[in-house]
Coordinates of C-alpha atoms and ligand atoms in Angstrom, one line a residue:
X1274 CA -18.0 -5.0 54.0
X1275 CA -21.4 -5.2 55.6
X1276 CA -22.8 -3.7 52.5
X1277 CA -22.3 -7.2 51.4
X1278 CA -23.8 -9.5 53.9
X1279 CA -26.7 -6.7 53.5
X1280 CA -26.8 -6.9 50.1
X1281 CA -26.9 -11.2 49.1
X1282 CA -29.9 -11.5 52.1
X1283 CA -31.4 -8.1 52.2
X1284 CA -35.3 -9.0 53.8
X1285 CA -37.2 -6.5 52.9
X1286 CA -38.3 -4.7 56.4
X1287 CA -41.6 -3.8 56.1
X1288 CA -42.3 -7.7 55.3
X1289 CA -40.6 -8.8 58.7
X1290 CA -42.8 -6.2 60.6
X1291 CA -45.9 -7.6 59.1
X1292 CA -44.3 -11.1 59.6
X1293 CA -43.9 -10.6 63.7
X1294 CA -47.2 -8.9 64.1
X1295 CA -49.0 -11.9 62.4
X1296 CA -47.1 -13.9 65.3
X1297 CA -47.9 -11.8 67.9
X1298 CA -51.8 -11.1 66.9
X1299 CA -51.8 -15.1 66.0
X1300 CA -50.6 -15.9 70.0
X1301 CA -52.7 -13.4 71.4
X1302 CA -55.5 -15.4 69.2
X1303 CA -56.3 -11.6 68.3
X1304 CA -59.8 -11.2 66.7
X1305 CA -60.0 -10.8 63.0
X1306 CA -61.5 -7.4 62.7
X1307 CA -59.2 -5.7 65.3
X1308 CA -56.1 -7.2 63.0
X1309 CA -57.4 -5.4 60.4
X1310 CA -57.8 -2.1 61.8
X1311 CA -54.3 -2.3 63.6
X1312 CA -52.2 -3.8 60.9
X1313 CA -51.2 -1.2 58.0
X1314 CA -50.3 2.5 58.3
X1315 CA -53.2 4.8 58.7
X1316 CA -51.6 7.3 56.2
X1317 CA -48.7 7.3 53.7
X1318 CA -47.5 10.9 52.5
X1319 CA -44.8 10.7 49.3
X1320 CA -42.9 14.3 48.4
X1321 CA -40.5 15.6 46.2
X1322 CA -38.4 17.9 48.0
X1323 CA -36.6 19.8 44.7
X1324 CA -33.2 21.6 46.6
X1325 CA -30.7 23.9 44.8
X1326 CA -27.3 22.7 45.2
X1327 CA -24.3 24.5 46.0
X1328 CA -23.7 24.4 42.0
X1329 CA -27.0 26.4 41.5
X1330 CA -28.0 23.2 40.0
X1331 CA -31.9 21.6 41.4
X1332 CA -31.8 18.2 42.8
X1333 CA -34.8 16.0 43.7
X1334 CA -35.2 13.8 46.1
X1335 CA -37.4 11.3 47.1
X1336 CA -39.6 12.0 50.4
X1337 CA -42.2 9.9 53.1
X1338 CA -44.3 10.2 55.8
X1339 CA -45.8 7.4 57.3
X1340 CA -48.3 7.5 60.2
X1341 CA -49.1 4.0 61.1
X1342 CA -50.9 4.6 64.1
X1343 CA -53.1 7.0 66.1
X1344 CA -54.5 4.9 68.5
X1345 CA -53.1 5.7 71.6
X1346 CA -52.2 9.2 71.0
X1347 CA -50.3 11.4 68.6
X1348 CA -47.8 9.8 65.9
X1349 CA -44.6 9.6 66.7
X1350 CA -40.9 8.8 64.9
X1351 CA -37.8 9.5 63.4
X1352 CA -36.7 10.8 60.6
X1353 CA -33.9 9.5 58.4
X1354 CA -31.6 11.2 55.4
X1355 CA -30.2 7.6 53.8
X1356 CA -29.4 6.6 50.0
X1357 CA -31.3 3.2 51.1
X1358 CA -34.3 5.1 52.4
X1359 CA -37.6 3.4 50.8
X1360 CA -41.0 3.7 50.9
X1361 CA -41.0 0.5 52.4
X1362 CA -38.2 0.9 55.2
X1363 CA -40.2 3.9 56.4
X1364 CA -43.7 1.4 56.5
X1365 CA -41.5 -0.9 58.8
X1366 CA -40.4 1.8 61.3
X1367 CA -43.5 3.6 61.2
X1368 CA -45.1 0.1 62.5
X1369 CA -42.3 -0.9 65.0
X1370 CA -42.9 3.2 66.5
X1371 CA -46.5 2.2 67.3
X1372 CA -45.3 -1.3 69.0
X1373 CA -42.7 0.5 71.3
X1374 CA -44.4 3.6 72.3
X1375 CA -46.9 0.7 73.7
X1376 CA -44.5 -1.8 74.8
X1377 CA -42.8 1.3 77.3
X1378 CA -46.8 2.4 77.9
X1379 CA -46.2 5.9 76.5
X1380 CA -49.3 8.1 74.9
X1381 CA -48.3 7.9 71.2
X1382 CA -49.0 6.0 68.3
X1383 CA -46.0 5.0 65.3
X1384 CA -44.6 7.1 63.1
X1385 CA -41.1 7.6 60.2
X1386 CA -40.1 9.9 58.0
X1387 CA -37.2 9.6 55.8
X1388 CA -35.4 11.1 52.5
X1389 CA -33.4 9.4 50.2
X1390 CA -30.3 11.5 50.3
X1391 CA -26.5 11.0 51.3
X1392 CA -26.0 13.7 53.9
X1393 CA -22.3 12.8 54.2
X1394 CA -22.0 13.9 50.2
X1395 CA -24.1 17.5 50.8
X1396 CA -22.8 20.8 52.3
X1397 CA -24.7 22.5 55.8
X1398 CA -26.4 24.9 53.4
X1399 CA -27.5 21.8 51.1
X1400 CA -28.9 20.0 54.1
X1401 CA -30.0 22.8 55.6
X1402 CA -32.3 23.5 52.2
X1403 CA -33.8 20.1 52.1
X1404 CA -34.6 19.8 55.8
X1405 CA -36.5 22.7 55.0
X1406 CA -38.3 22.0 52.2
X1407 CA -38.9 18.5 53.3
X1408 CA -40.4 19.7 56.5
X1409 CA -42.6 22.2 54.2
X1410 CA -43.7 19.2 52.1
X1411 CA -45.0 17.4 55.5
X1412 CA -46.1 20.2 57.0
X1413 CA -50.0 18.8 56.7
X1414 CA -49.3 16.5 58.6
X1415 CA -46.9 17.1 61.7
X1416 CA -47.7 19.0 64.9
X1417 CA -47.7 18.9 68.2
X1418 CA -50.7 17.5 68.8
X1419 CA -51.1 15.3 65.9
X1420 CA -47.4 14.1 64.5
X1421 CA -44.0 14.5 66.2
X1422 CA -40.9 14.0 64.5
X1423 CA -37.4 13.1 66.0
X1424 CA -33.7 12.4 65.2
X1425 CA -32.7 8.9 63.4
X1426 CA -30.0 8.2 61.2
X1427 CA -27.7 10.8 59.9
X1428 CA -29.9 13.7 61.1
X1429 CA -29.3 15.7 64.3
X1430 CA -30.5 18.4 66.8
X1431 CA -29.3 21.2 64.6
X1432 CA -32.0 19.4 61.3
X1433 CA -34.5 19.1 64.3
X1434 CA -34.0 22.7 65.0
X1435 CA -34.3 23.5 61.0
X1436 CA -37.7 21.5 61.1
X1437 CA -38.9 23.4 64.1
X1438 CA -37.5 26.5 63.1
X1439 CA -40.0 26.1 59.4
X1440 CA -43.0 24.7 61.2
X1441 CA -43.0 27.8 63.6
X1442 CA -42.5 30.4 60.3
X1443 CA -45.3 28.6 58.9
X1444 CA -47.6 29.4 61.8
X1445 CA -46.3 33.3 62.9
X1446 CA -45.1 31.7 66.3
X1447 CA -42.5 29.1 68.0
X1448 CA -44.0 25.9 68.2
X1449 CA -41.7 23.4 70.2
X1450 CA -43.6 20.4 70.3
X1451 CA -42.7 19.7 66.6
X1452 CA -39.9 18.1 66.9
X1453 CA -37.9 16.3 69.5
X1454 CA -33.9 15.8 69.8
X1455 CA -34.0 19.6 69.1
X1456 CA -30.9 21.7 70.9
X1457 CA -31.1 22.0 74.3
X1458 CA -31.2 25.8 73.7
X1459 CA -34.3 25.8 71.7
X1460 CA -36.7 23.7 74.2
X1461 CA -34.6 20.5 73.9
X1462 CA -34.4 17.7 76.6
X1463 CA -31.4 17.1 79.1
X1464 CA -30.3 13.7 78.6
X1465 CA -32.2 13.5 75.3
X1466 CA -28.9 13.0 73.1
X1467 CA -28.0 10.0 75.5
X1468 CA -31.6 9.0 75.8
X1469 CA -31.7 5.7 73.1
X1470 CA -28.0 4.5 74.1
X1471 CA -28.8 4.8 77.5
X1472 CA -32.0 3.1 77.8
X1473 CA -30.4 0.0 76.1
X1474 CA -27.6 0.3 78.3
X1475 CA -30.1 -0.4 81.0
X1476 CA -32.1 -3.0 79.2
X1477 CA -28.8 -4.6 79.0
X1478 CA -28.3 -4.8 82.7
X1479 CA -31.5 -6.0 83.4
X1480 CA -30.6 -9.3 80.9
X1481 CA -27.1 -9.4 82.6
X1482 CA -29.0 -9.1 86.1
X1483 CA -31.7 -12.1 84.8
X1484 CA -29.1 -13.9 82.9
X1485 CA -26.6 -14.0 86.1
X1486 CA -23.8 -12.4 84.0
X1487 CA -21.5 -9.6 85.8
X1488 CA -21.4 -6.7 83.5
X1489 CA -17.8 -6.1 84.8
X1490 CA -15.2 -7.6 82.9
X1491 CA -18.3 -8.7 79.9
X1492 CA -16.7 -8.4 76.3
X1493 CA -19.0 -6.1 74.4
X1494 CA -19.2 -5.7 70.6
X1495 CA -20.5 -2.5 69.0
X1496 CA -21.7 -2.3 65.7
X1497 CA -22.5 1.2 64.5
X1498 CA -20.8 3.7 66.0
X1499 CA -23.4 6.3 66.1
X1500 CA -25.7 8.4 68.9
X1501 CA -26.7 5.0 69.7
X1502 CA -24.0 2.9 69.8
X1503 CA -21.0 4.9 70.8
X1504 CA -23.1 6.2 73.5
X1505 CA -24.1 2.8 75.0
X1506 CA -20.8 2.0 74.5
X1507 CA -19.3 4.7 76.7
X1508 CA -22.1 3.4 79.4
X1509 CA -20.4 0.0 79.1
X1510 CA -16.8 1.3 79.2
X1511 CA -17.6 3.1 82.6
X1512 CA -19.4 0.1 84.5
X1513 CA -15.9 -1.5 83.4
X1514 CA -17.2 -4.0 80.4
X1515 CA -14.8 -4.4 77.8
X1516 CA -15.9 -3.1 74.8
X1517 CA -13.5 -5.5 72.5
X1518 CA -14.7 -4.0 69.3
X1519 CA -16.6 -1.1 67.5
X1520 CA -17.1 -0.2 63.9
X1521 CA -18.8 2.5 61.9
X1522 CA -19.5 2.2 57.9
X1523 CA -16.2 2.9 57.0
X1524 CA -14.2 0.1 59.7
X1525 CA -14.8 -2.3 62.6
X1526 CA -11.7 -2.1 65.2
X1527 CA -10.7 -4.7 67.4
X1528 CA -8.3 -4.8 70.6
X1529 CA -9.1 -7.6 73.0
X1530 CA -7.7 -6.0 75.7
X1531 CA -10.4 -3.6 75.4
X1532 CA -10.7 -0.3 73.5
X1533 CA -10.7 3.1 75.3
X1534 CA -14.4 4.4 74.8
X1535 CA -13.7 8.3 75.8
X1536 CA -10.6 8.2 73.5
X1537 CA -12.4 6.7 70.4
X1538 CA -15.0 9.0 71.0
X1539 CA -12.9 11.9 70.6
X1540 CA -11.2 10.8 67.8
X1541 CA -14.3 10.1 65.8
X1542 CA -15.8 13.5 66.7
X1543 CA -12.4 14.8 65.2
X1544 CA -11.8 12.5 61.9
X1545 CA -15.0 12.3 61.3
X1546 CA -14.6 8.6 61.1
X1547 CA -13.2 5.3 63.5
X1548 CA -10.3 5.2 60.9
X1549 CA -6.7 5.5 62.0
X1550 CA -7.5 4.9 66.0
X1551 CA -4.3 3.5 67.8
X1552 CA -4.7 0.4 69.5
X1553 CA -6.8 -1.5 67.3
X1554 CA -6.3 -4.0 64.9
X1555 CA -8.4 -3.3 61.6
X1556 CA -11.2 -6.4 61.4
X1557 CA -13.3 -7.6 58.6
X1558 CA -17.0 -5.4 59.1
X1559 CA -19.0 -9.1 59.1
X1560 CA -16.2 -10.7 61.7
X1561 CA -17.2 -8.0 64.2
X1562 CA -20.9 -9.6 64.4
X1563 CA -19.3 -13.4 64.7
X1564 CA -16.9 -12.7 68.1
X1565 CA -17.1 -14.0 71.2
X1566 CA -18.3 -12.2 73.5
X1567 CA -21.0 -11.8 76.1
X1568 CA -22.5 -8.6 74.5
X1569 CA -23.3 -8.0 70.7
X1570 CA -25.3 -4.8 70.1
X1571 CA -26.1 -4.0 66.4
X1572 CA -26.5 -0.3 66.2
X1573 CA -26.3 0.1 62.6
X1574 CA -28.9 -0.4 60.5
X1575 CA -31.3 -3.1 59.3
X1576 CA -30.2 -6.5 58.2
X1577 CA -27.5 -7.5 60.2
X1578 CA -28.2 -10.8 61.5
X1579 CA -29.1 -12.8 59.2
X1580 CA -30.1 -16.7 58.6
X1581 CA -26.4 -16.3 57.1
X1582 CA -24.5 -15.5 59.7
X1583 CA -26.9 -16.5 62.7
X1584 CA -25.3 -19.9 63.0
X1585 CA -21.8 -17.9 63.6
X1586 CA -23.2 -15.5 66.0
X1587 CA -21.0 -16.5 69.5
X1588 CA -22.3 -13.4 71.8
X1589 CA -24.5 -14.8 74.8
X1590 CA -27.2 -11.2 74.6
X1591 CA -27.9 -9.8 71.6
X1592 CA -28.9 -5.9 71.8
X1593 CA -30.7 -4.6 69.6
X1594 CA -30.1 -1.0 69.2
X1595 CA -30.8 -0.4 66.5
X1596 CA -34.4 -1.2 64.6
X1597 CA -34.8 -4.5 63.0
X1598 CA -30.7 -5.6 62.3
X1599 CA -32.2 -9.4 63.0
X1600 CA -34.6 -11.1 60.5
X1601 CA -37.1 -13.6 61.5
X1602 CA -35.2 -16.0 60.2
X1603 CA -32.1 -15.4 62.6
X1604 CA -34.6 -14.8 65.2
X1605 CA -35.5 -18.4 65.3
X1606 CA -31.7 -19.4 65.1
X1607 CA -30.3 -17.3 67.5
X1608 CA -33.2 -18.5 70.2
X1609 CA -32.5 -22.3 69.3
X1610 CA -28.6 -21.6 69.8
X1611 CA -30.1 -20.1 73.5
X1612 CA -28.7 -16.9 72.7
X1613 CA -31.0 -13.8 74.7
X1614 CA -32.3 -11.2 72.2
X1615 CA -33.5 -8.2 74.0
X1616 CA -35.5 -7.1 71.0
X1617 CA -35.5 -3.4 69.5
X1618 CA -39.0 -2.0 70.3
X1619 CA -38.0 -2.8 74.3
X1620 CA -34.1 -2.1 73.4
X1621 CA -33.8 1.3 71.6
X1622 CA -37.3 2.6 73.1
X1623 CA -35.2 5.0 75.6
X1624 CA -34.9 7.3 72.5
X1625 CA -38.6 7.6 72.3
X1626 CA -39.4 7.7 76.0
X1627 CA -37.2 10.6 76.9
X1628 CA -38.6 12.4 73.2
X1629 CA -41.9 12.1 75.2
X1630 CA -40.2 13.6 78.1
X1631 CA -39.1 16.1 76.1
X1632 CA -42.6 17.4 74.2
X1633 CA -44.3 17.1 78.1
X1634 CA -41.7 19.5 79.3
X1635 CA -42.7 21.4 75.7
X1636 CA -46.0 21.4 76.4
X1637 CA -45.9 22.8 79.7
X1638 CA -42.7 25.2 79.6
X1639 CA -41.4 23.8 82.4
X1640 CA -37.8 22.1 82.2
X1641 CA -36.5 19.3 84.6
X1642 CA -32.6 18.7 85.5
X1643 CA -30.8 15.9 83.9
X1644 CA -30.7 13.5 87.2
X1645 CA -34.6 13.5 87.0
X1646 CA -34.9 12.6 83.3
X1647 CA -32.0 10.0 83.9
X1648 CA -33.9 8.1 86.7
X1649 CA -37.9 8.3 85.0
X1650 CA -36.2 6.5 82.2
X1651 CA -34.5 4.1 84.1
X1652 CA -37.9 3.2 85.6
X1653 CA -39.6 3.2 82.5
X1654 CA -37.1 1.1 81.0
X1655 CA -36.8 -1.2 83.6
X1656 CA -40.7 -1.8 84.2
X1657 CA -40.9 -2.1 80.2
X1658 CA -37.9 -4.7 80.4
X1659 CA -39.9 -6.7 83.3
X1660 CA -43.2 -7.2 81.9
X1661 CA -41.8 -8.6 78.4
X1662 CA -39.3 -10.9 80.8
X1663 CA -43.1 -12.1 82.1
X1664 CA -44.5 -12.9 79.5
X1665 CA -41.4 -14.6 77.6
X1666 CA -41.1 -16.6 81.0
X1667 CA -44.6 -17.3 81.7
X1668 CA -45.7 -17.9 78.1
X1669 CA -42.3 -20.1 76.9
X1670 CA -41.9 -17.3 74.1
X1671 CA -38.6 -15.6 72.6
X1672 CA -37.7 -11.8 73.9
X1673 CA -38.7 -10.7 70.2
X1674 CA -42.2 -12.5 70.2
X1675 CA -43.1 -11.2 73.9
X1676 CA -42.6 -7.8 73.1
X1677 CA -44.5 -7.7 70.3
X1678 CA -47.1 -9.4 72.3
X1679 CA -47.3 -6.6 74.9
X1680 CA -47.1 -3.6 72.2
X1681 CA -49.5 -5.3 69.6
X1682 CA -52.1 -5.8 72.6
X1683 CA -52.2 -2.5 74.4
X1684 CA -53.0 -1.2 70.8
X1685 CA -55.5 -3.4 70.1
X1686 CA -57.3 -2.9 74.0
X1687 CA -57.2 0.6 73.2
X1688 CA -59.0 -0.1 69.7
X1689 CA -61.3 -1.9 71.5
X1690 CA -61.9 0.4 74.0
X1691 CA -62.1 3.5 71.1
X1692 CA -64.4 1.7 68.8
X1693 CA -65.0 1.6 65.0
X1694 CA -65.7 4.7 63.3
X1695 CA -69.2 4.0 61.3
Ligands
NAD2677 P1 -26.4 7.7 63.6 O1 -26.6 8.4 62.3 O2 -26.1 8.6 64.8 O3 -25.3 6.6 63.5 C1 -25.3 5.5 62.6 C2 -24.0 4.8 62.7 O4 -24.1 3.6 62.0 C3 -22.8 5.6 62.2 O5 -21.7 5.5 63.0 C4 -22.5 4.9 60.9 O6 -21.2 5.1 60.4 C5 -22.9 3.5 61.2 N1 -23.1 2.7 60.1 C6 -23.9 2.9 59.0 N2 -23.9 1.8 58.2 C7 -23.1 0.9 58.8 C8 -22.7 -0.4 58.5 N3 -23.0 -1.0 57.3 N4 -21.9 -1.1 59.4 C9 -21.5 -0.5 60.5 N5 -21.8 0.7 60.9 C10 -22.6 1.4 60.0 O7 -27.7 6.9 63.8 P2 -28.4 6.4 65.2 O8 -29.4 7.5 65.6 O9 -27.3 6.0 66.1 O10 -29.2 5.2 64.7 C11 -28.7 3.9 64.6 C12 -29.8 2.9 64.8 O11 -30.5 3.1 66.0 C13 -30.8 3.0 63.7 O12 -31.3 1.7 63.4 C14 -31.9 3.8 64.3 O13 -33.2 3.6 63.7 C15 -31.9 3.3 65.7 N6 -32.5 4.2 66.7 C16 -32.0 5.5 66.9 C17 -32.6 6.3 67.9 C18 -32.1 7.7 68.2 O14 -32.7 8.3 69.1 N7 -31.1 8.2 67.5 C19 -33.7 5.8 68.6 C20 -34.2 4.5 68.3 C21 -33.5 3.7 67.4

């Protein structure tokens, strides 16, 4: 059903990403000549990543790279097997990874990769093939030291591990800092798997906390039922929110009494889908965006929020946990209708942070406990979430705008500070 409010006011993403950094470089009164060596992607890679199917047949698919920045360290971003993936979508991520690796002041620039595939139609030995022979295809490119890759949609530790697992073969030994979101048996990160959930989770409590709203008893709305959302939900569900609704791209569920988080959880990991849970009334997927509630968190994909459905949209915080679900357009909406967006390069950046915890601990072979990784990114999130509330309070700008005002100028200081290359 989303597929539909998606489809009649699809904004193409890599156009809103150049849209808010014209806003943010415009109120920073950013000088001309750094704009221009910030803006665009430093590098684009396109591959065809040829796979033999379980058939014995070939299939090719379409595959990118984007690095968008190196400025304040290596590259840095996801990965995502889609059937929307586009040259495009990946430009847009690639840009909003070098915003939030600044905006939560960790050492990397912005990078995406993606394949346009549908996982969900391909067999472990199919998937297993093309994570390969995609990461072969990109292998120029990625490395500890230069370009790190991560989990986003529809891939997983066990792709990461593939990814790592080639890379190393490639250079006759184990290379961990590849890849991060790999298994916690093959140099992964405790509390990585929780990590971009979790960190919005906390960004959400610092708006409640601002905002004077008790997160007991607040109706929560989850839109994407994924590592992100169903994990943030679960953090909602124990500090005793009410997480009223859920839905994944098969269903959205309702039960205003509240749904039971652990139980849906479960029943997901077994079906496969949110289909079929007891106690829950089936809703349409666009009605789950428009209820009231005092928590919405789109954790889907983009496009969600949209100037046709802003209007409707009744939550009092919008989370974005998910990268760009809100166009411009709604932006300016929902901050007119007073509603307080906690924007997705501050919202989601937990993912990233604790990906950076993870390639430190890489680096340096030396692993820390899960309490430890739990509380730095609770401080990083929180100090991140504190100096965008600053400048949105001091400067009369909306959550979106302030945030890309603190990633799009630490860049830029640091290209100052770097120089031009003659
Ligand atoms: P995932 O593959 O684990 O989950 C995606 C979820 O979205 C699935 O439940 C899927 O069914 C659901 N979905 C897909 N289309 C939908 C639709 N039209 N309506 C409702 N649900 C739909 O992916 P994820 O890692 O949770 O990523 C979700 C979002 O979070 C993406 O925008 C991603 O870029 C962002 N994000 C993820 C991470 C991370 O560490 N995984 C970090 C930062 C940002």
């Amino acid at each position: 059903m989303l597929a539909t409010v998606t489809q009649t006011s699809f904004k193409n993403p890599y156009e809103v990403a150049l849209e808010n950094f014209d806003l943010a470089a415009n109120a920073l009164d950013l000088d001309e000549n750094i704009r221009a060596m910030i803006k665009c992607p430093e590098r684009i890679l396109q591959v065809s990543v040829p796979v033999r199917m379980d058939t014995g047949k070939i299939v090719r698919f379409e595959g990118y790279r984007v690095q968008h920045s190196t400025t304040r360290g290596p590259a840095k971003g996801g990965i995502r097997f889609h059937p929307n993936v586009t040259l495009d979508e990946v430009k847009a991520l690639a840009t909003w990874m070098t915003w939030k690796c600044a905006v939560v002041n960790i050492p990397f620039g912005g990078a995406k990769g993606g394949v346009t595939c549908n996982p969900k139609r391909m067999s472990m030995g199919e998937l297993e093939r093309l994570s390969r022979r995609y990461a072969t295809s990109i292998l120029p490119l990625i490395g500890p030291e230069k370009d790190i890759p991560a989990p986003d949609v529809y891939t997983t530790p066990q792709i990461m591990a593939w990814i790592m697992d080639t890379f190393s073969m490639n250079k006759g030994y184990p290379v961990m800092g590849v890849v991060t979101g790999k298994p916690i048996s093959l140099g992964g990160s405790l509390g990585r798997h929780e990590a971009t959930g979790r960190g919005c989770y906390y960004t959400v409590l610092s708006s409640c906390q601002h905002l004077g709203i008790p997160v007991k008893g607040a109706r929560v709305a989850v839109q994407g039922f994924g590592n992100a959302g169903s994990i943030a939900a679960n953090l909602f569900h124990a500090a005793e929110a009410v997480v009223i609704a859920a839905s994944d791209s098969t269903v959205a569920i309702y039960n205003r009494a509240g749904l039971d988080i652990p139980k849906l959880i479960a029943h997901k990991e077994r079906t496969g889908s949110l289909r079929g849970f007891p106690d829950a009334e089936v809703i349409p997927a666009e009605a789950l965006l428009l209820l009231d509630c005092e928590i919405l968190v789109p954790a889907a994909l983009e496009n969600a929020i949209t100037e046709e459905n802003a209007h409707s949209v009744r939550a009092r915080i919008v989370a974005e946990a998910a990268n760009g679900p809100v166009t411009p357009e709604a932006d300016r909406i929902l901050d007119q209708k007073g509603v307080f967006l906690i924007p997705d390069i501050l919202c989601n950046a937990g993912g990233v942070t604790v990906s950076y915890f993870e390639w430190v601990q890489d680096e340096n072979h030396l692993f820390w406990d899960e309490q430890d990784v739990n509380s730095r990114l609770e401080r990083v999130m929180v100090r991140a979430f504190n100096d965008v509330l600053k400048i949105h309070l001091d400067r009369k700008v909306s959550m979106r705008l302030a945030a890309n005002m603190l990633g799009v100028s630490r860049v830029a200081e640091a290209n100052r500070i770097r120089g031009l290359y003659p």
